[in-house]
Tab-separated table of C-alpha atoms and ligand atoms in Angstrom:
chain	number	residue	atom	x	y	z
Z	1	MET	CA	-26.047	14.936	-4.059
Z	2	SER	CA	-26.753	16.765	-0.840
Z	3	PRO	CA	-30.323	18.160	-0.360
Z	4	LYS	CA	-31.151	21.519	-1.322
Z	5	LYS	CA	-29.493	24.051	1.131
Z	6	GLN	CA	-32.009	25.632	3.359
Z	7	SER	CA	-31.479	29.276	4.685
Z	8	ALA	CA	-28.322	28.673	6.957
Z	9	TYR	CA	-28.750	29.407	10.619
Z	10	ALA	CA	-27.345	32.892	11.544
Z	11	VAL	CA	-26.820	34.012	15.445
Z	12	PRO	CA	-29.206	36.868	16.175
Z	13	LYS	CA	-28.102	39.857	17.854
Z	14	LEU	CA	-29.501	39.919	21.477
Z	15	THR	CA	-31.087	43.003	22.711
Z	16	ASN	CA	-33.340	41.353	25.496
Z	17	PHE	CA	-31.246	39.225	27.931
Z	18	SER	CA	-34.263	37.826	29.830
Z	19	ALA	CA	-34.183	33.906	30.792
Z	20	LYS	CA	-37.127	33.433	28.840
Z	21	THR	CA	-35.556	34.911	25.632
Z	22	LEU	CA	-32.132	33.234	26.199
Z	23	GLY	CA	-33.954	29.793	26.538
Z	24	ALA	CA	-35.893	30.383	23.292
Z	25	ARG	CA	-32.646	31.493	21.213
Z	26	SER	CA	-30.848	28.492	22.661
Z	27	THR	CA	-33.450	26.062	21.647
Z	28	GLU	CA	-33.439	27.372	18.003
Z	29	LEU	CA	-29.629	27.210	18.014
Z	30	ARG	CA	-29.635	23.626	19.074
Z	31	ALA	CA	-32.492	22.780	16.676
Z	32	ALA	CA	-30.393	24.434	13.785
Z	33	LEU	CA	-27.406	22.425	14.595
Z	34	GLU	CA	-29.257	19.290	14.930
Z	35	GLU	CA	-30.784	19.859	11.397
Z	36	GLU	CA	-27.529	20.593	9.801
Z	37	ILE	CA	-25.975	17.263	11.420
Z	38	ARG	CA	-29.013	15.346	10.126
Z	39	ARG	CA	-28.471	16.614	6.523
Z	40	LEU	CA	-24.735	15.563	6.660
Z	41	LEU	CA	-25.562	12.206	7.988
Z	42	LEU	CA	-28.684	11.485	5.652
Z	43	ILE	CA	-27.896	8.644	3.288
Z	44	GLN	CA	-29.879	9.053	0.171
Z	45	THR	CA	-30.150	5.462	-1.058
Z	46	ALA	CA	-30.253	2.261	0.642
Z	47	GLY	CA	-26.960	1.156	-0.844
Z	48	GLY	CA	-25.164	3.942	0.858
Z	49	LEU	CA	-22.327	6.154	-0.610
Z	50	GLU	CA	-20.669	3.917	-2.912
Z	51	HIS	CA	-18.117	6.067	-4.711
Z	52	ASP	CA	-15.216	7.447	-3.326
Z	53	ALA	CA	-16.285	10.970	-4.859
Z	54	GLU	CA	-19.334	10.963	-3.014
Z	55	TRP	CA	-17.644	9.905	0.321
Z	56	LYS	CA	-14.975	12.949	-0.483
Z	57	GLN	CA	-17.876	15.291	-0.854
Z	58	ARG	CA	-19.626	14.239	2.318
Z	59	TRP	CA	-16.104	14.860	4.254
Z	60	GLU	CA	-15.695	18.335	2.735
Z	61	GLU	CA	-19.300	18.848	4.043
Z	62	CYS	CA	-18.391	17.637	7.398
Z	63	LYS	CA	-15.234	19.930	7.729
Z	64	ALA	CA	-17.489	22.862	6.504
Z	65	LEU	CA	-19.760	21.953	9.108
Z	66	ARG	CA	-16.994	22.215	11.860
Z	67	ASP	CA	-15.530	25.440	10.566
Z	68	ARG	CA	-18.955	27.086	10.376
Z	69	TRP	CA	-19.964	26.138	14.142
Z	70	VAL	CA	-16.423	25.990	15.813
Z	71	ALA	CA	-13.988	27.630	13.741
Z	72	ARG	CA	-12.079	30.312	16.006
Z	73	LYS	CA	-12.512	33.002	13.546
Z	74	ASN	CA	-16.206	33.779	13.033
Z	75	GLY	CA	-17.390	30.325	13.893
Z	76	ILE	CA	-20.692	30.418	15.563
Z	77	VAL	CA	-19.337	29.744	19.026
Z	78	THR	CA	-17.287	33.105	18.384
Z	79	GLN	CA	-20.171	34.836	17.457
Z	80	LEU	CA	-22.181	33.810	20.565
Z	81	LYS	CA	-19.263	35.400	22.387
Z	82	ASP	CA	-19.321	38.611	20.355
Z	83	LEU	CA	-23.185	38.904	20.149
Z	84	TRP	CA	-24.650	37.450	23.257
Z	85	LEU	CA	-21.867	37.341	25.854
Z	86	ASN	CA	-19.872	40.399	25.568
Z	87	PRO	CA	-22.717	42.792	25.177
Z	88	ALA	CA	-24.815	41.342	28.129
Z	89	PRO	CA	-25.292	43.892	30.798
Z	90	SER	CA	-23.191	43.184	34.115
Z	91	ASP	CA	-26.259	41.875	36.147
Z	92	LYS	CA	-26.932	39.294	33.347
Z	93	LYS	CA	-23.426	38.367	32.690
Z	94	SER	CA	-23.287	35.331	34.731
Z	95	GLU	CA	-26.500	33.671	33.354
Z	96	VAL	CA	-25.501	34.660	29.848
Z	97	GLY	CA	-22.075	32.935	30.806
Z	98	ARG	CA	-23.713	29.839	32.039
Z	99	ARG	CA	-25.830	29.605	28.844
Z	100	PHE	CA	-22.882	30.408	26.622
Z	101	ASN	CA	-20.507	27.585	28.095
Z	102	GLU	CA	-23.388	25.249	27.951
Z	103	LEU	CA	-24.145	25.768	24.254
Z	104	LYS	CA	-20.281	25.837	23.470
Z	105	THR	CA	-19.859	22.478	25.111
Z	106	HIS	CA	-22.918	21.197	23.356
Z	107	ILE	CA	-21.860	22.354	19.808
Z	108	GLU	CA	-18.192	20.728	20.214
Z	109	GLU	CA	-19.704	17.481	21.396
Z	110	GLU	CA	-22.309	17.321	18.393
Z	111	VAL	CA	-19.867	18.204	15.948
Z	112	ASN	CA	-17.371	15.630	17.129
Z	113	ARG	CA	-19.900	12.863	17.374
Z	114	ALA	CA	-21.117	13.880	13.934
Z	115	GLN	CA	-17.711	13.176	12.412
Z	116	ALA	CA	-17.217	10.030	14.523
Z	117	LEU	CA	-20.597	8.705	13.113
Z	118	LEU	CA	-19.634	9.674	9.621
Z	119	GLN	CA	-16.312	7.768	9.741
Z	120	ARG	CA	-18.033	4.692	11.181
Z	121	MET	CA	-20.579	4.802	8.386
Z	122	GLU	CA	-17.676	4.949	5.806
Z	123	THR	CA	-15.947	2.043	7.254
Z	124	ASP	CA	-17.064	-1.344	8.495
Z	125	ASP	CA	-20.512	-0.626	9.967
Z	126	GLN	CA	-21.930	1.076	6.978
Z	127	ASN	CA	-24.234	-1.796	6.099
Z	128	ALA	CA	-25.309	-2.529	9.606
Z	129	ILE	CA	-26.441	1.157	9.921
Z	130	ILE	CA	-28.404	1.049	6.712
Z	131	GLU	CA	-29.977	-2.192	7.742
Z	132	SER	CA	-31.198	-0.741	10.934
Z	133	ASP	CA	-33.194	1.775	8.824
Z	134	PRO	CA	-34.816	-0.019	6.017
Z	135	SER	CA	-36.345	3.098	4.522
Z	136	GLY	CA	-32.703	4.201	3.571
Z	137	HIS	CA	-32.921	7.343	5.679
Z	138	PHE	CA	-32.107	7.805	9.367
Z	139	GLY	CA	-35.233	8.211	11.285
Z	140	SER	CA	-33.445	10.547	13.560
Z	141	TYR	CA	-29.983	11.714	13.988
Z	142	ASP	CA	-30.325	10.894	17.672
Z	143	GLU	CA	-30.992	7.398	16.767
Z	144	ALA	CA	-28.298	7.071	14.437
Z	145	LEU	CA	-25.844	8.478	17.167
Z	146	LYS	CA	-26.930	5.492	19.410
Z	147	SER	CA	-24.832	3.410	17.137
Z	148	THR	CA	-21.799	5.064	18.300
Z	149	GLN	CA	-22.761	5.621	21.871
Z	150	GLY	CA	-23.980	2.351	23.053
Z	151	LEU	CA	-23.572	-1.234	22.501
Z	152	ASP	CA	-26.520	-3.183	21.067
Z	153	ILE	CA	-25.850	-6.761	21.874
Z	154	THR	CA	-28.920	-7.793	19.630
Z	155	LEU	CA	-26.927	-6.831	16.560
Z	156	PRO	CA	-24.785	-9.670	14.861
Z	157	GLY	CA	-21.103	-9.515	15.782
Z	158	ILE	CA	-18.249	-8.731	13.491
Z	159	ARG	CA	-16.634	-11.908	12.284
Z	160	HIS	CA	-12.967	-12.222	12.354
Z	161	PRO	CA	-11.877	-14.897	9.961
Z	162	LEU	CA	-9.875	-17.482	11.491
Z	163	GLY	CA	-6.057	-17.992	10.201
Z	164	ALA	CA	-4.742	-21.343	9.176
Z	165	GLU	CA	-1.432	-22.726	8.682
Z	166	HIS	CA	-0.190	-22.301	5.085
Z	167	PRO	CA	-0.163	-25.806	3.396
Z	168	VAL	CA	3.553	-25.369	2.574
Z	169	ILE	CA	4.501	-24.822	6.148
Z	170	LYS	CA	1.697	-27.369	7.239
Z	171	THR	CA	3.545	-29.945	4.824
Z	172	MET	CA	6.964	-28.959	5.978
Z	173	ASN	CA	5.843	-29.273	9.732
Z	174	GLU	CA	4.639	-32.833	9.204
Z	175	MET	CA	7.491	-34.004	7.521
Z	176	VAL	CA	9.867	-32.419	10.281
Z	177	ARG	CA	7.701	-34.285	12.803
Z	178	VAL	CA	8.245	-37.653	11.004
Z	179	PHE	CA	12.041	-37.326	11.324
Z	180	ARG	CA	12.043	-35.731	14.931
Z	181	ASN	CA	10.082	-39.109	15.808
Z	182	LEU	CA	13.048	-40.919	14.379
Z	183	GLY	CA	15.580	-38.890	16.811
Z	184	TYR	CA	16.540	-36.039	14.381
Z	185	SER	CA	17.071	-32.653	15.364
Z	186	VAL	CA	16.274	-29.508	13.384
Z	187	GLU	CA	19.011	-27.137	11.940
Z	188	GLU	CA	18.437	-23.970	10.011
Z	189	GLY	CA	21.017	-21.853	8.185
Z	190	PRO	CA	21.269	-18.571	6.141
Z	191	GLU	CA	19.224	-17.907	2.985
Z	192	ILE	CA	22.227	-15.833	1.471
Z	193	GLU	CA	25.297	-18.224	1.412
Z	194	THR	CA	28.698	-18.089	0.201
Z	195	ASP	CA	29.760	-20.126	-2.925
Z	196	TYR	CA	31.735	-22.191	-0.496
Z	197	TYR	CA	28.793	-23.489	1.435
Z	198	ASN	CA	26.517	-23.787	-1.481
Z	199	PHE	CA	29.022	-25.390	-3.852
Z	200	GLU	CA	32.454	-25.956	-3.168
Z	201	ALA	CA	32.214	-27.731	0.258
Z	202	LEU	CA	29.624	-29.888	-1.398
Z	203	ASN	CA	32.020	-31.181	-3.899
Z	204	PHE	CA	30.639	-29.213	-6.830
Z	205	PRO	CA	33.898	-28.650	-9.116
Z	206	PRO	CA	34.668	-25.120	-10.173
Z	207	ASN	CA	33.068	-25.166	-13.459
Z	208	HIS	CA	30.000	-27.127	-12.646
Z	209	PRO	CA	26.838	-25.599	-14.636
Z	210	ALA	CA	24.837	-25.275	-11.499
Z	211	ARG	CA	26.945	-22.196	-10.649
Z	212	ASP	CA	25.605	-20.761	-13.899
Z	213	THR	CA	23.585	-17.463	-13.406
Z	214	GLN	CA	20.937	-19.391	-15.389
Z	215	ASP	CA	20.344	-21.377	-12.329
Z	216	THR	CA	21.743	-19.414	-9.433
Z	217	LEU	CA	20.865	-15.880	-8.292
Z	218	PHE	CA	24.235	-13.975	-7.320
Z	219	MET	CA	24.489	-10.759	-5.348
Z	220	ALA	CA	25.632	-7.975	-7.796
Z	221	ASN	CA	29.087	-6.499	-7.878
Z	222	GLN	CA	31.041	-9.230	-6.408
Z	223	GLU	CA	33.596	-9.989	-9.346
Z	224	SER	CA	36.437	-8.652	-7.405
Z	225	LYS	CA	35.970	-11.263	-4.611
Z	226	PRO	CA	37.446	-14.899	-4.829
Z	227	LEU	CA	34.744	-17.356	-6.190
Z	228	ARG	CA	34.370	-19.202	-2.965
Z	229	ASP	CA	33.411	-15.885	-1.083
Z	230	ARG	CA	30.856	-14.697	-3.581
Z	231	LEU	CA	27.407	-14.283	-2.072
Z	232	LEU	CA	24.386	-15.989	-3.462
Z	233	LEU	CA	20.763	-17.000	-2.651
Z	234	ARG	CA	21.068	-20.516	-1.549
Z	235	THR	CA	20.012	-22.952	-4.311
Z	236	HIS	CA	19.417	-25.809	-1.889
Z	237	THR	CA	19.304	-26.468	1.920
Z	238	SER	CA	22.483	-28.376	1.608
Z	239	PRO	CA	24.706	-25.706	2.883
Z	240	VAL	CA	23.039	-26.304	6.348
Z	241	GLN	CA	24.548	-29.848	6.263
Z	242	ILE	CA	28.115	-28.388	6.033
Z	243	ARG	CA	27.296	-25.807	8.737
Z	244	THR	CA	25.885	-28.558	11.034
Z	245	MET	CA	28.970	-31.008	10.393
Z	246	GLU	CA	31.345	-28.048	11.158
Z	247	LYS	CA	29.918	-27.599	14.476
Z	248	MET	CA	28.980	-31.117	15.554
Z	249	LYS	CA	30.870	-34.247	15.740
Z	250	PRO	CA	29.176	-37.551	14.772
Z	251	PRO	CA	26.905	-39.034	15.483
Z	252	VAL	CA	24.886	-36.321	13.689
Z	253	ARG	CA	21.252	-36.806	12.899
Z	254	VAL	CA	19.445	-33.532	11.567
Z	255	VAL	CA	16.895	-32.359	9.249
Z	256	CYS	CA	17.309	-28.797	7.690
Z	257	PRO	CA	14.043	-27.187	6.477
Z	258	GLY	CA	14.042	-23.899	4.801
Z	259	LYS	CA	13.522	-21.608	1.656
Z	260	VAL	CA	15.794	-21.863	-1.326
Z	261	HIS	CA	15.867	-19.887	-4.536
Z	262	ARG	CA	16.535	-20.688	-8.319
Z	263	ASN	CA	16.690	-18.508	-11.505
Z	264	ASP	CA	13.453	-19.923	-12.805
Z	265	ALA	CA	10.426	-18.189	-14.444
Z	266	PRO	CA	7.286	-18.716	-12.429
Z	267	ASP	CA	4.886	-21.388	-14.118
Z	268	ALA	CA	2.603	-24.073	-13.024
Z	269	THR	CA	5.539	-26.402	-11.851
Z	270	HIS	CA	8.359	-23.748	-11.234
Z	271	SER	CA	8.796	-21.022	-8.863
Z	272	PRO	CA	11.979	-18.850	-8.140
Z	273	ILE	CA	11.359	-19.462	-4.353
Z	274	PHE	CA	10.310	-22.960	-2.879
Z	275	HIS	CA	11.126	-24.963	0.047
Z	276	GLN	CA	13.163	-28.172	0.841
Z	277	ILE	CA	13.760	-30.428	3.425
Z	278	GLU	CA	17.092	-32.030	3.768
Z	279	GLY	CA	18.407	-34.904	6.118
Z	280	LEU	CA	21.734	-35.987	7.257
Z	281	ALA	CA	22.801	-39.019	9.135
Z	282	VAL	CA	26.467	-39.446	10.007
Z	283	ASP	CA	27.789	-42.204	12.368
Z	284	THR	CA	29.777	-45.387	12.069
Z	285	ASN	CA	28.380	-48.388	10.434
Z	286	ILE	CA	25.652	-46.606	8.503
Z	287	THR	CA	24.714	-48.204	5.353
Z	288	PHE	CA	22.569	-47.766	2.204
Z	289	CYS	CA	20.057	-50.235	3.887
Z	290	ASP	CA	19.656	-47.623	6.785
Z	291	LEU	CA	18.984	-44.971	4.084
Z	292	LYS	CA	16.478	-47.147	2.389
Z	293	GLY	CA	14.503	-48.036	5.728
Z	294	THR	CA	14.503	-44.581	6.811
Z	295	LEU	CA	12.977	-43.051	3.604
Z	296	ASP	CA	10.524	-45.937	3.241
Z	297	HIS	CA	9.275	-45.351	6.835
Z	298	ALA	CA	9.121	-41.472	6.225
Z	299	MET	CA	7.032	-41.935	2.765
Z	300	LYS	CA	4.565	-44.420	4.651
Z	301	GLU	CA	4.049	-41.848	7.408
Z	302	MET	CA	3.327	-39.117	4.912
Z	303	PHE	CA	1.366	-41.029	2.336
Z	304	GLY	CA	-0.105	-43.963	4.155
Z	305	SER	CA	1.170	-47.455	5.052
Z	306	SER	CA	0.399	-48.901	1.606
Z	307	VAL	CA	2.702	-46.786	-0.354
Z	308	ARG	CA	5.713	-48.662	-1.425
Z	309	THR	CA	9.215	-47.118	-2.560
Z	310	ARG	CA	11.975	-47.851	-5.024
Z	311	PHE	CA	15.392	-46.431	-5.569
Z	312	TYR	CA	16.762	-45.489	-8.975
Z	313	PRO	CA	20.371	-44.865	-9.751
Z	314	SER	CA	21.131	-41.158	-10.017
Z	315	PHE	CA	23.831	-38.658	-9.494
Z	316	PHE	CA	24.626	-35.730	-7.088
Z	317	PRO	CA	27.961	-34.167	-6.540
Z	318	PHE	CA	27.757	-34.582	-2.812
Z	319	THR	CA	26.710	-38.127	-2.623
Z	320	GLU	CA	27.878	-41.460	-3.950
Z	321	PRO	CA	26.102	-43.610	-4.736
Z	322	SER	CA	23.130	-41.373	-5.381
Z	323	ALA	CA	19.454	-42.410	-6.093
Z	324	ASP	CA	16.140	-41.072	-6.906
Z	325	VAL	CA	13.351	-42.305	-4.618
Z	326	GLN	CA	9.936	-43.186	-6.305
Z	327	ILE	CA	6.881	-43.919	-4.466
Z	328	SER	CA	3.949	-46.013	-5.789
Z	329	CYS	CA	1.522	-43.682	-7.226
Z	330	ILE	CA	-1.113	-42.650	-4.629
Z	331	PHE	CA	-3.644	-41.860	-7.092
Z	332	CYS	CA	-3.822	-44.969	-8.776
Z	333	GLY	CA	-2.553	-47.457	-5.908
Z	334	GLY	CA	0.578	-47.948	-8.247
Z	335	ARG	CA	-1.580	-49.816	-10.793
Z	336	GLY	CA	-1.050	-47.105	-13.620
Z	337	TYR	CA	-4.619	-46.792	-14.447
Z	338	ARG	CA	-7.670	-45.567	-12.905
Z	339	ASP	CA	-11.427	-44.894	-13.826
Z	340	GLY	CA	-10.964	-47.035	-16.943
Z	341	GLY	CA	-7.834	-45.223	-18.246
Z	342	PRO	CA	-4.354	-44.469	-17.970
Z	343	CYS	CA	-3.390	-42.578	-14.563
Z	344	ARG	CA	-2.373	-39.065	-15.527
Z	345	ASN	CA	-0.627	-38.454	-12.338
Z	346	CYS	CA	1.939	-41.040	-12.870
Z	347	LYS	CA	1.773	-41.041	-16.736
Z	348	ALA	CA	0.561	-44.813	-16.269
Z	349	SER	CA	3.799	-45.734	-14.579
Z	350	GLY	CA	2.528	-46.349	-11.325
Z	351	TRP	CA	5.310	-44.515	-9.734
Z	352	ILE	CA	6.210	-41.014	-8.773
Z	353	GLU	CA	9.457	-39.694	-8.370
Z	354	LEU	CA	9.624	-37.734	-5.117
Z	355	LEU	CA	13.070	-37.017	-3.852
Z	356	GLY	CA	16.926	-37.511	-4.027
Z	357	CYS	CA	19.182	-39.181	-1.915
Z	358	GLY	CA	22.472	-41.032	-1.355
Z	359	MET	CA	25.600	-41.895	0.940
Z	360	VAL	CA	27.545	-38.807	1.736
Z	361	ASP	CA	30.699	-38.498	-0.791
Z	362	PRO	CA	33.764	-39.095	1.446
Z	363	ASN	CA	35.292	-35.853	-0.471
Z	364	VAL	CA	32.688	-33.780	1.619
Z	365	TYR	CA	34.160	-35.204	4.987
Z	366	GLY	CA	37.330	-33.648	4.077
Z	367	PHE	CA	35.834	-30.260	4.240
Z	368	VAL	CA	34.407	-30.558	7.597
Z	369	ASP	CA	37.269	-32.523	9.183
Z	370	TYR	CA	35.610	-35.569	9.596
Z	371	ASP	CA	37.744	-38.942	9.188
Z	372	ALA	CA	36.248	-40.574	6.083
Z	373	LYS	CA	37.618	-43.869	7.032
Z	374	LYS	CA	35.864	-43.979	10.410
Z	375	VAL	CA	32.548	-42.492	9.707
Z	376	GLY	CA	29.876	-42.860	6.924
Z	377	GLY	CA	26.399	-41.543	6.520
Z	378	PHE	CA	23.372	-40.610	4.004
Z	379	ALA	CA	21.616	-37.515	2.973
Z	380	PHE	CA	18.623	-37.010	1.214
Z	381	GLY	CA	16.508	-33.825	0.190
Z	382	MET	CA	13.066	-33.231	-1.027
Z	383	GLY	CA	10.812	-30.287	-2.250
Z	384	VAL	CA	8.116	-29.330	0.173
Z	385	GLU	CA	5.665	-27.939	-2.449
Z	386	ARG	CA	6.222	-30.965	-4.657
Z	387	ILE	CA	4.947	-33.178	-1.615
Z	388	ALA	CA	2.092	-30.585	-0.824
Z	389	ILE	CA	0.890	-30.636	-4.401
Z	390	LEU	CA	0.580	-34.500	-4.310
Z	391	LYS	CA	-0.904	-34.463	-0.864
Z	392	TYR	CA	-3.493	-31.950	-1.501
Z	393	GLY	CA	-4.155	-32.425	-5.262
Z	394	VAL	CA	-2.848	-28.895	-6.231
Z	395	ASP	CA	-2.385	-28.190	-9.858
Z	396	ASP	CA	-0.384	-25.212	-9.929
Z	397	ILE	CA	2.675	-24.347	-7.694
Z	398	GLN	CA	1.807	-20.463	-8.110
Z	399	LEU	CA	-1.311	-20.884	-5.954
Z	400	PHE	CA	0.991	-21.431	-2.962
Z	401	PHE	CA	2.652	-17.944	-3.278
Z	402	ASN	CA	-0.237	-15.850	-4.637
Z	403	GLY	CA	-1.928	-15.270	-1.254
Z	404	ASP	CA	-5.313	-15.776	-2.528
Z	405	VAL	CA	-7.481	-16.147	0.712
Z	406	ARG	CA	-9.919	-18.207	-0.945
Z	407	PHE	CA	-7.426	-20.856	-1.952
Z	408	LEU	CA	-5.682	-20.778	1.423
Z	409	GLU	CA	-9.226	-20.868	3.181
Z	410	GLN	CA	-9.552	-24.647	1.939
Z	411	PHE	CA	-6.800	-25.772	4.290
Z	412	ALA	CA	-8.362	-24.150	7.354
H	501	ZN	ZN1	-0.916	-43.278	-11.028
């Protein structure tokens, strides 16, 4: 790879210490150093050194250059001391000493600069340096050094890509904003929960199948603890509702955004990690009409004012009655067909199921010391990825978590 080695420079023994001789020998030494550094920095092809092995070899040559010139034991600087400075007659000592110091500084500086330039060539500016020399060779070592030494304002700048909000976080923030505008505040809670907050206080009976390890990720080695104290990764953001009611008396109006975990294998529609937003409103005189009005408004804010909602009977342990909410299909306008065929987004039904909701089960109030005879309220929950998938037309939930910048850049 490296050019054919020329006979290496050796420090000549000085017998004549005249200024003229000292000057000539110094010039030879400087030229030899420059030539060695030029050889080190020479790029053989316009494409630069592409392979790690080539760079490794280049760095070994760089280390050899440093050893050869400045190593304390038998480096050229040390030889200058032994062969020029020490044998100098006393009347020439100061002149030779001055020369020696000059050369020593020069050698150290040049070796350091060569190393810095090699470093820069290997990293980000390799292309820029090669472009400035279309023949693929450095015209001169000095010229190459000007990359490291000065600032050439005519070169194109280094572009730093702008970051953007992740589509899941963006959707979550939009959703939170809708409810903030309705007077809701934001509450958060821990991702590692106890069975009590994740299940028991939400009216899940002790043998409810959601506790099954097929659905829930439990912490290991907790068999000795009572069921309600066992730790798990929360499977929904509903525990935050319990924690909020424990510390707050009605009226309560909160939304709880956050990350949740299920024991699901990842595929196009499932992920072991996803995000939810839940909402809770508790006060006197809250009815199912308030729930319907609130969610209808929220869906119109998210998907446009032409979107319609409908409520379907459903079941959740912590709400009674419970409902699934469907919105009119945003792809076909609720018609069930588009482009002359059935709409595949709503399976030609004209409706898309989006979230679950219901009136808070009076049993839940018992866990948080609310008087179920005096207060009532509603709760709702939705998957953030599900909404983001609809909003941005994404066909694989895994794209949100792969961290592929090409995907994320589309949302910048
Ligand atoms: Zn449709």
